[in-house]
Amino acid sequence: MQTKSTNPVFCAIDTPDTKRACALAESLSGAVGGLKIGLEYFNAHGQDGYQKLAAFDQPIFLDLKLHDIPNTVASAVRALAPLQPAWLNVHAGGGAAMMQAAAEAAHEAHDKGLRVPKMLGVTIMTSLADTDLHQMGISGTAQDQVLRLANLAQKNGMDGVVCSAHEIQVLRAELGPDFKLIVPGIRPQGSAAQDQKRVMTPEDAQKAGADILVIGRPITGAEDPRQAALDIAAQLTA
Ligand code: C5P
């Protein structure tokens, strides 16, 4: 069984309902390694809502996928710094200058006595397959595009990237052991893929070298979310 500090699972708390989000955070305490707060919850409840979940004292990945001109993204990072998330992300597709501006803004937190969030570049959403990319004029494979964006992220101040489990091995080989690989699109054996297209089981993703496994509906949609999280943790190695 995993302890809180070694459990690589961050549960995606995707709900606009504060009561439900807090109940999930409370019930998952010690059964996951952290919570992921994304667009659904944050857009409904903002920084006050964030603080309610932060009160459960779990590391938080603030998954807002910022994507705008460099100045605007840097200002957004500064505005979020007082929340002191462990992880914060921007779209790698925003380009080199945008990622650099975001990383510099994140480091300013240090001078204010705040925790510097680890910064992640989002590569290609795990809900997109090669055919979806072709529709957008990207002619290679999802893996080619993920590798290109991850290289750009590493060169421009990101601490890691969000990628699918299918890209872990190639990214690890290319980007080295210290670059963080955060992996959504995780589905325990027998769970429905739903809108995710590039999926893998938690065990296989961990074996491939993921640092963090982002898992939402297989936990939050279970009859007993805590038990679902504990079952997943039991399959993983510390
Ligand atoms: O419910 P499920 O396990 O599919 O949740 C996955 C979570 O990871 C969602 O919150 C989604 O926004 C997020 N995510 C993703 N693919 C990415 C980046 C983030 O699914 N590339």
PDB file of C-alpha atoms and ligand atoms in Angstrom:
ATOM      1  CA  MET A   1       0.000   0.000   0.000  1.00  0.00           C
ATOM      2  CA  GLN A   2       1.213   3.476  -0.885  1.00  0.00           C
ATOM      3  CA  THR A   3       1.759   6.201   1.673  1.00  0.00           C
ATOM      4  CA  LYS A   4       0.439   9.704   0.966  1.00  0.00           C
ATOM      5  CA  SER A   5       3.880  10.987  -0.027  1.00  0.00           C
ATOM      6  CA  THR A   6       4.685   8.236  -2.532  1.00  0.00           C
ATOM      7  CA  ASN A   7       1.287   7.723  -4.101  1.00  0.00           C
ATOM      8  CA  PRO A   8       1.615   9.072  -7.678  1.00  0.00           C
ATOM      9  CA  VAL A   9      -2.148   9.412  -8.216  1.00  0.00           C
ATOM     10  CA  PHE A  10      -3.659  12.899  -8.392  1.00  0.00           C
ATOM     11  CA  CYS A  11      -7.444  12.738  -8.477  1.00  0.00           C
ATOM     12  CA  ALA A  12      -9.126  15.143 -10.912  1.00  0.00           C
ATOM     13  CA  ILE A  13     -11.892  16.857  -8.944  1.00  0.00           C
ATOM     14  CA  ASP A  14     -14.017  17.729 -11.962  1.00  0.00           C
ATOM     15  CA  THR A  15     -17.297  19.065 -10.602  1.00  0.00           C
ATOM     16  CA  PRO A  16     -18.818  22.535 -10.265  1.00  0.00           C
ATOM     17  CA  ASP A  17     -20.347  21.496  -6.907  1.00  0.00           C
ATOM     18  CA  THR A  18     -18.302  22.693  -3.895  1.00  0.00           C
ATOM     19  CA  LYS A  19     -19.971  20.331  -1.438  1.00  0.00           C
ATOM     20  CA  ARG A  20     -19.237  17.327  -3.632  1.00  0.00           C
ATOM     21  CA  ALA A  21     -15.666  18.521  -4.295  1.00  0.00           C
ATOM     22  CA  CYS A  22     -14.993  18.931  -0.556  1.00  0.00           C
ATOM     23  CA  ALA A  23     -16.574  15.561   0.233  1.00  0.00           C
ATOM     24  CA  LEU A  24     -14.331  13.924  -2.381  1.00  0.00           C
ATOM     25  CA  ALA A  25     -11.232  15.720  -1.068  1.00  0.00           C
ATOM     26  CA  GLU A  26     -12.029  14.618   2.472  1.00  0.00           C
ATOM     27  CA  SER A  27     -12.791  11.013   1.581  1.00  0.00           C
ATOM     28  CA  LEU A  28      -9.661  10.682  -0.577  1.00  0.00           C
ATOM     29  CA  SER A  29      -7.312  11.947   2.121  1.00  0.00           C
ATOM     30  CA  GLY A  30      -4.414   9.468   2.361  1.00  0.00           C
ATOM     31  CA  ALA A  31      -5.771   7.399  -0.545  1.00  0.00           C
ATOM     32  CA  VAL A  32      -4.300   9.604  -3.302  1.00  0.00           C
ATOM     33  CA  GLY A  33      -1.091  11.644  -3.580  1.00  0.00           C
ATOM     34  CA  GLY A  34      -2.829  14.894  -4.456  1.00  0.00           C
ATOM     35  CA  LEU A  35      -5.803  16.638  -6.029  1.00  0.00           C
ATOM     36  CA  LYS A  36      -6.104  18.156  -9.468  1.00  0.00           C
ATOM     37  CA  ILE A  37      -8.313  21.237  -9.702  1.00  0.00           C
ATOM     38  CA  GLY A  38      -9.281  22.073 -13.252  1.00  0.00           C
ATOM     39  CA  LEU A  39     -11.381  24.390 -15.343  1.00  0.00           C
ATOM     40  CA  GLU A  40     -14.749  23.013 -14.262  1.00  0.00           C
ATOM     41  CA  TYR A  41     -14.305  23.642 -10.533  1.00  0.00           C
ATOM     42  CA  PHE A  42     -12.061  26.719 -10.748  1.00  0.00           C
ATOM     43  CA  ASN A  43     -14.303  28.567 -13.198  1.00  0.00           C
ATOM     44  CA  ALA A  44     -17.282  27.920 -10.941  1.00  0.00           C
ATOM     45  CA  HIS A  45     -15.658  28.871  -7.618  1.00  0.00           C
ATOM     46  CA  GLY A  46     -12.378  30.693  -8.283  1.00  0.00           C
ATOM     47  CA  GLN A  47      -9.725  31.264  -5.652  1.00  0.00           C
ATOM     48  CA  ASP A  48     -12.170  30.934  -2.731  1.00  0.00           C
ATOM     49  CA  GLY A  49     -13.191  27.519  -4.003  1.00  0.00           C
ATOM     50  CA  TYR A  50      -9.542  26.574  -4.417  1.00  0.00           C
ATOM     51  CA  GLN A  51      -8.836  27.511  -0.784  1.00  0.00           C
ATOM     52  CA  LYS A  52     -11.679  25.257   0.369  1.00  0.00           C
ATOM     53  CA  LEU A  53      -9.996  22.254  -1.263  1.00  0.00           C
ATOM     54  CA  ALA A  54      -6.495  23.355  -0.220  1.00  0.00           C
ATOM     55  CA  ALA A  55      -7.710  23.144   3.396  1.00  0.00           C
ATOM     56  CA  PHE A  56      -7.598  19.340   3.059  1.00  0.00           C
ATOM     57  CA  ASP A  57      -3.820  19.637   2.978  1.00  0.00           C
ATOM     58  CA  GLN A  58      -3.052  17.616  -0.135  1.00  0.00           C
ATOM     59  CA  PRO A  59      -0.616  18.771  -2.839  1.00  0.00           C
ATOM     60  CA  ILE A  60      -2.609  20.483  -5.588  1.00  0.00           C
ATOM     61  CA  PHE A  61      -2.112  20.508  -9.345  1.00  0.00           C
ATOM     62  CA  LEU A  62      -3.905  23.620 -10.631  1.00  0.00           C
ATOM     63  CA  ASP A  63      -4.769  22.530 -14.173  1.00  0.00           C
ATOM     64  CA  LEU A  64      -5.864  25.747 -15.876  1.00  0.00           C
ATOM     65  CA  LYS A  65      -3.976  25.138 -19.153  1.00  0.00           C
ATOM     66  CA  LEU A  66      -3.130  28.812 -19.622  1.00  0.00           C
ATOM     67  CA  HIS A  67      -2.748  29.849 -23.271  1.00  0.00           C
ATOM     68  CA  ASP A  68      -2.515  33.499 -24.350  1.00  0.00           C
ATOM     69  CA  ILE A  69       0.123  36.065 -25.287  1.00  0.00           C
ATOM     70  CA  PRO A  70       3.229  35.937 -23.031  1.00  0.00           C
ATOM     71  CA  ASN A  71       2.387  39.081 -21.033  1.00  0.00           C
ATOM     72  CA  THR A  72      -1.136  37.895 -20.227  1.00  0.00           C
ATOM     73  CA  VAL A  73      -0.030  34.402 -19.237  1.00  0.00           C
ATOM     74  CA  ALA A  74       2.745  35.805 -17.000  1.00  0.00           C
ATOM     75  CA  SER A  75       0.188  38.089 -15.301  1.00  0.00           C
ATOM     76  CA  ALA A  76      -2.150  35.139 -14.789  1.00  0.00           C
ATOM     77  CA  VAL A  77       0.671  33.116 -13.204  1.00  0.00           C
ATOM     78  CA  ARG A  78       1.423  36.041 -10.834  1.00  0.00           C
ATOM     79  CA  ALA A  79      -2.282  36.282  -9.951  1.00  0.00           C
ATOM     80  CA  LEU A  80      -2.353  32.558  -9.077  1.00  0.00           C
ATOM     81  CA  ALA A  81       0.930  32.518  -7.114  1.00  0.00           C
ATOM     82  CA  PRO A  82      -0.681  33.314  -3.712  1.00  0.00           C
ATOM     83  CA  LEU A  83      -2.572  30.004  -3.986  1.00  0.00           C
ATOM     84  CA  GLN A  84       0.801  28.199  -3.906  1.00  0.00           C
ATOM     85  CA  PRO A  85      -0.190  25.160  -5.992  1.00  0.00           C
ATOM     86  CA  ALA A  86       2.435  22.429  -6.204  1.00  0.00           C
ATOM     87  CA  TRP A  87       1.925  22.267  -9.990  1.00  0.00           C
ATOM     88  CA  LEU A  88       0.580  24.754 -12.545  1.00  0.00           C
ATOM     89  CA  ASN A  89       0.341  24.401 -16.327  1.00  0.00           C
ATOM     90  CA  VAL A  90       0.272  26.269 -19.615  1.00  0.00           C
ATOM     91  CA  HIS A  91      -0.255  24.973 -23.164  1.00  0.00           C
ATOM     92  CA  ALA A  92       3.116  24.220 -24.764  1.00  0.00           C
ATOM     93  CA  GLY A  93       1.412  25.217 -28.037  1.00  0.00           C
ATOM     94  CA  GLY A  94       1.499  28.817 -26.735  1.00  0.00           C
ATOM     95  CA  GLY A  95       5.139  28.818 -27.846  1.00  0.00           C
ATOM     96  CA  ALA A  96       8.622  29.425 -26.486  1.00  0.00           C
ATOM     97  CA  ALA A  97       8.219  33.052 -25.397  1.00  0.00           C
ATOM     98  CA  MET A  98       4.950  32.301 -23.613  1.00  0.00           C
ATOM     99  CA  MET A  99       6.457  29.402 -21.650  1.00  0.00           C
ATOM    100  CA  GLN A 100       9.531  31.456 -20.734  1.00  0.00           C
ATOM    101  CA  ALA A 101       7.335  34.317 -19.494  1.00  0.00           C
ATOM    102  CA  ALA A 102       5.251  31.869 -17.447  1.00  0.00           C
ATOM    103  CA  ALA A 103       8.344  30.250 -15.900  1.00  0.00           C
ATOM    104  CA  GLU A 104       9.864  33.635 -14.995  1.00  0.00           C
ATOM    105  CA  ALA A 105       6.602  34.787 -13.407  1.00  0.00           C
ATOM    106  CA  ALA A 106       6.419  31.547 -11.404  1.00  0.00           C
ATOM    107  CA  HIS A 107       9.952  32.083 -10.067  1.00  0.00           C
ATOM    108  CA  GLU A 108       9.009  35.561  -8.813  1.00  0.00           C
ATOM    109  CA  ALA A 109       6.924  33.785  -6.156  1.00  0.00           C
ATOM    110  CA  HIS A 110      10.182  32.900  -4.405  1.00  0.00           C
ATOM    111  CA  ASP A 111      11.029  36.583  -3.782  1.00  0.00           C
ATOM    112  CA  LYS A 112       7.608  37.023  -2.190  1.00  0.00           C
ATOM    113  CA  GLY A 113       8.207  34.127   0.195  1.00  0.00           C
ATOM    114  CA  LEU A 114       5.722  31.934  -1.677  1.00  0.00           C
ATOM    115  CA  ARG A 115       6.156  28.387  -2.963  1.00  0.00           C
ATOM    116  CA  VAL A 116       7.316  28.337  -6.594  1.00  0.00           C
ATOM    117  CA  PRO A 117       4.926  26.046  -8.467  1.00  0.00           C
ATOM    118  CA  LYS A 118       6.448  23.406 -10.703  1.00  0.00           C
ATOM    119  CA  MET A 119       5.505  24.448 -14.229  1.00  0.00           C
ATOM    120  CA  LEU A 120       4.157  22.035 -16.817  1.00  0.00           C
ATOM    121  CA  GLY A 121       3.565  22.321 -20.544  1.00  0.00           C
ATOM    122  CA  VAL A 122       0.439  20.620 -21.874  1.00  0.00           C
ATOM    123  CA  THR A 123       1.388  18.802 -25.094  1.00  0.00           C
ATOM    124  CA  ILE A 124      -1.542  17.174 -26.938  1.00  0.00           C
ATOM    125  CA  MET A 125      -4.776  16.422 -25.117  1.00  0.00           C
ATOM    126  CA  THR A 126      -5.306  12.732 -24.451  1.00  0.00           C
ATOM    127  CA  SER A 127      -8.772  13.082 -25.996  1.00  0.00           C
ATOM    128  CA  LEU A 128      -7.146  13.726 -29.417  1.00  0.00           C
ATOM    129  CA  ALA A 129      -5.950  11.033 -31.820  1.00  0.00           C
ATOM    130  CA  ASP A 130      -3.944  11.363 -35.056  1.00  0.00           C
ATOM    131  CA  THR A 131      -7.106  11.913 -37.133  1.00  0.00           C
ATOM    132  CA  ASP A 132      -8.143  14.853 -34.924  1.00  0.00           C
ATOM    133  CA  LEU A 133      -4.709  16.421 -35.437  1.00  0.00           C
ATOM    134  CA  HIS A 134      -4.971  15.927 -39.214  1.00  0.00           C
ATOM    135  CA  GLN A 135      -8.247  17.894 -39.153  1.00  0.00           C
ATOM    136  CA  MET A 136      -6.293  20.759 -37.558  1.00  0.00           C
ATOM    137  CA  GLY A 137      -3.585  20.676 -40.222  1.00  0.00           C
ATOM    138  CA  ILE A 138      -0.994  18.809 -38.110  1.00  0.00           C
ATOM    139  CA  SER A 139       0.150  16.120 -40.515  1.00  0.00           C
ATOM    140  CA  GLY A 140       2.443  13.915 -38.373  1.00  0.00           C
ATOM    141  CA  THR A 141       1.398  11.591 -35.575  1.00  0.00           C
ATOM    142  CA  ALA A 142       0.307  12.699 -32.092  1.00  0.00           C
ATOM    143  CA  GLN A 143       3.588  11.257 -30.821  1.00  0.00           C
ATOM    144  CA  ASP A 144       5.675  13.411 -33.217  1.00  0.00           C
ATOM    145  CA  GLN A 145       3.812  16.522 -32.110  1.00  0.00           C
ATOM    146  CA  VAL A 146       4.061  15.647 -28.405  1.00  0.00           C
ATOM    147  CA  LEU A 147       7.824  15.138 -28.733  1.00  0.00           C
ATOM    148  CA  ARG A 148       8.223  18.454 -30.563  1.00  0.00           C
ATOM    149  CA  LEU A 149       6.203  20.341 -27.928  1.00  0.00           C
ATOM    150  CA  ALA A 150       7.902  18.579 -25.001  1.00  0.00           C
ATOM    151  CA  ASN A 151      11.343  19.512 -26.339  1.00  0.00           C
ATOM    152  CA  LEU A 152      10.192  23.115 -26.661  1.00  0.00           C
ATOM    153  CA  ALA A 153       8.806  23.005 -23.105  1.00  0.00           C
ATOM    154  CA  GLN A 154      12.073  21.663 -21.683  1.00  0.00           C
ATOM    155  CA  LYS A 155      14.127  24.343 -23.456  1.00  0.00           C
ATOM    156  CA  ASN A 156      11.855  27.124 -22.211  1.00  0.00           C
ATOM    157  CA  GLY A 157      11.699  26.714 -18.463  1.00  0.00           C
ATOM    158  CA  MET A 158       9.077  24.024 -17.930  1.00  0.00           C
ATOM    159  CA  ASP A 159       9.748  21.419 -15.226  1.00  0.00           C
ATOM    160  CA  GLY A 160       7.806  18.785 -17.120  1.00  0.00           C
ATOM    161  CA  VAL A 161       4.929  18.103 -19.472  1.00  0.00           C
ATOM    162  CA  VAL A 162       1.464  16.618 -19.491  1.00  0.00           C
ATOM    163  CA  CYS A 163       1.389  13.767 -22.018  1.00  0.00           C
ATOM    164  CA  SER A 164      -0.403  10.496 -22.710  1.00  0.00           C
ATOM    165  CA  ALA A 165       0.953   7.236 -21.345  1.00  0.00           C
ATOM    166  CA  HIS A 166       1.785   6.137 -24.877  1.00  0.00           C
ATOM    167  CA  GLU A 167       4.457   8.839 -25.136  1.00  0.00           C
ATOM    168  CA  ILE A 168       6.183   8.224 -21.796  1.00  0.00           C
ATOM    169  CA  GLN A 169       8.948   5.941 -23.054  1.00  0.00           C
ATOM    170  CA  VAL A 170       9.990   8.093 -25.969  1.00  0.00           C
ATOM    171  CA  LEU A 171       9.861  11.297 -23.865  1.00  0.00           C
ATOM    172  CA  ARG A 172      11.834   9.743 -21.021  1.00  0.00           C
ATOM    173  CA  ALA A 173      14.538   8.610 -23.458  1.00  0.00           C
ATOM    174  CA  GLU A 174      14.673  12.020 -25.127  1.00  0.00           C
ATOM    175  CA  LEU A 175      14.277  14.363 -22.134  1.00  0.00           C
ATOM    176  CA  GLY A 176      16.099  12.532 -19.328  1.00  0.00           C
ATOM    177  CA  PRO A 177      15.160  11.197 -15.892  1.00  0.00           C
ATOM    178  CA  ASP A 178      14.438  14.511 -14.143  1.00  0.00           C
ATOM    179  CA  PHE A 179      11.889  16.005 -16.525  1.00  0.00           C
ATOM    180  CA  LYS A 180       8.448  15.373 -14.995  1.00  0.00           C
ATOM    181  CA  LEU A 181       5.880  13.401 -16.959  1.00  0.00           C
ATOM    182  CA  ILE A 182       2.303  13.933 -15.794  1.00  0.00           C
ATOM    183  CA  VAL A 183      -0.109  11.484 -17.380  1.00  0.00           C
ATOM    184  CA  PRO A 184      -3.911  11.711 -17.689  1.00  0.00           C
ATOM    185  CA  GLY A 185      -5.967   9.266 -19.776  1.00  0.00           C
ATOM    186  CA  ILE A 186      -5.450   6.545 -17.162  1.00  0.00           C
ATOM    187  CA  ARG A 187      -8.020   3.785 -17.006  1.00  0.00           C
ATOM    188  CA  PRO A 188      -7.859   0.817 -14.604  1.00  0.00           C
ATOM    189  CA  GLN A 189      -8.544  -2.541 -16.296  1.00  0.00           C
ATOM    190  CA  GLY A 190     -12.240  -2.764 -17.146  1.00  0.00           C
ATOM    191  CA  SER A 191     -13.095   0.976 -16.830  1.00  0.00           C
ATOM    192  CA  ALA A 192     -14.729   2.788 -19.730  1.00  0.00           C
ATOM    193  CA  ALA A 193     -12.432   5.077 -21.773  1.00  0.00           C
ATOM    194  CA  GLN A 194     -15.233   7.728 -22.045  1.00  0.00           C
ATOM    195  CA  ASP A 195     -13.919  10.669 -24.121  1.00  0.00           C
ATOM    196  CA  GLN A 196     -10.255   9.666 -23.659  1.00  0.00           C
ATOM    197  CA  LYS A 197      -8.610   8.083 -26.709  1.00  0.00           C
ATOM    198  CA  ARG A 198      -4.967   7.437 -25.748  1.00  0.00           C
ATOM    199  CA  VAL A 199      -5.403   5.477 -22.495  1.00  0.00           C
ATOM    200  CA  MET A 200      -3.357   3.041 -20.363  1.00  0.00           C
ATOM    201  CA  THR A 201      -3.775   1.247 -17.018  1.00  0.00           C
ATOM    202  CA  PRO A 202      -2.206   2.830 -13.899  1.00  0.00           C
ATOM    203  CA  GLU A 203       0.238  -0.072 -13.490  1.00  0.00           C
ATOM    204  CA  ASP A 204       1.468   0.083 -17.096  1.00  0.00           C
ATOM    205  CA  ALA A 205       1.794   3.878 -17.021  1.00  0.00           C
ATOM    206  CA  GLN A 206       3.811   3.701 -13.812  1.00  0.00           C
ATOM    207  CA  LYS A 207       6.051   0.969 -15.245  1.00  0.00           C
ATOM    208  CA  ALA A 208       6.586   3.077 -18.363  1.00  0.00           C
ATOM    209  CA  GLY A 209       7.947   5.882 -16.138  1.00  0.00           C
ATOM    210  CA  ALA A 210       5.142   8.352 -15.360  1.00  0.00           C
ATOM    211  CA  ASP A 211       5.797  10.650 -12.363  1.00  0.00           C
ATOM    212  CA  ILE A 212       2.134  11.500 -11.713  1.00  0.00           C
ATOM    213  CA  LEU A 213      -1.002   9.677 -12.841  1.00  0.00           C
ATOM    214  CA  VAL A 214      -4.042  11.946 -13.208  1.00  0.00           C
ATOM    215  CA  ILE A 215      -7.207   9.934 -12.670  1.00  0.00           C
ATOM    216  CA  GLY A 216     -10.673  11.437 -12.565  1.00  0.00           C
ATOM    217  CA  ARG A 217     -13.881   9.590 -13.359  1.00  0.00           C
ATOM    218  CA  PRO A 218     -12.644   6.052 -12.559  1.00  0.00           C
ATOM    219  CA  ILE A 219     -12.339   7.353  -8.955  1.00  0.00           C
ATOM    220  CA  THR A 220     -14.920  10.138  -8.692  1.00  0.00           C
ATOM    221  CA  GLY A 221     -17.591   8.160 -10.580  1.00  0.00           C
ATOM    222  CA  ALA A 222     -17.135   5.024  -8.483  1.00  0.00           C
ATOM    223  CA  GLU A 223     -19.750   4.056  -5.921  1.00  0.00           C
ATOM    224  CA  ASP A 224     -17.044   4.326  -3.250  1.00  0.00           C
ATOM    225  CA  PRO A 225     -14.369   6.767  -4.495  1.00  0.00           C
ATOM    226  CA  ARG A 226     -12.036   6.137  -1.548  1.00  0.00           C
ATOM    227  CA  GLN A 227     -12.123   2.383  -2.142  1.00  0.00           C
ATOM    228  CA  ALA A 228     -11.542   2.903  -5.879  1.00  0.00           C
ATOM    229  CA  ALA A 229      -8.475   5.042  -5.076  1.00  0.00           C
ATOM    230  CA  LEU A 230      -7.192   2.486  -2.578  1.00  0.00           C
ATOM    231  CA  ASP A 231      -7.658  -0.320  -5.128  1.00  0.00           C
ATOM    232  CA  ILE A 232      -5.609   1.648  -7.661  1.00  0.00           C
ATOM    233  CA  ALA A 233      -2.893   2.438  -5.086  1.00  0.00           C
ATOM    234  CA  ALA A 234      -2.668  -1.243  -4.171  1.00  0.00           C
ATOM    235  CA  GLN A 235      -1.736  -2.077  -7.792  1.00  0.00           C
ATOM    236  CA  LEU A 236       1.110   0.467  -7.816  1.00  0.00           C
ATOM    237  CA  THR A 237       4.620   0.152  -6.428  1.00  0.00           C
ATOM    238  CA  ALA A 238       5.895   2.646  -3.853  1.00  0.00           C
TER     239      ALA A 238
HETATM  240  O1  C5P B   1     -11.941  11.641 -15.768  1.00  0.00           O
HETATM  241  P1  C5P B   1     -10.599  11.505 -16.405  1.00  0.00           P
HETATM  242  O2  C5P B   1      -9.694  10.494 -15.741  1.00  0.00           O
HETATM  243  O3  C5P B   1     -10.664  11.326 -17.911  1.00  0.00           O
HETATM  244  O4  C5P B   1      -9.927  12.931 -16.122  1.00  0.00           O
HETATM  245  C1  C5P B   1      -8.729  13.356 -16.730  1.00  0.00           C
HETATM  246  C2  C5P B   1      -8.406  14.740 -16.279  1.00  0.00           C
HETATM  247  O5  C5P B   1      -7.162  15.124 -16.855  1.00  0.00           O
HETATM  248  C3  C5P B   1      -9.423  15.802 -16.673  1.00  0.00           C
HETATM  249  O6  C5P B   1      -9.483  16.709 -15.587  1.00  0.00           O
HETATM  250  C4  C5P B   1      -8.817  16.481 -17.893  1.00  0.00           C
HETATM  251  O7  C5P B   1      -9.137  17.850 -17.927  1.00  0.00           O
HETATM  252  C5  C5P B   1      -7.316  16.312 -17.621  1.00  0.00           C
HETATM  253  N1  C5P B   1      -6.445  16.275 -18.789  1.00  0.00           N
HETATM  254  C6  C5P B   1      -6.593  15.363 -19.816  1.00  0.00           C
HETATM  255  N2  C5P B   1      -5.735  15.378 -20.889  1.00  0.00           N
HETATM  256  C7  C5P B   1      -4.739  16.268 -20.937  1.00  0.00           C
HETATM  257  C8  C5P B   1      -4.559  17.191 -19.891  1.00  0.00           C
HETATM  258  C9  C5P B   1      -5.436  17.144 -18.812  1.00  0.00           C
HETATM  259  O8  C5P B   1      -7.474  14.521 -19.761  1.00  0.00           O
HETATM  260  N3  C5P B   1      -3.879  16.228 -21.946  1.00  0.00           N
END
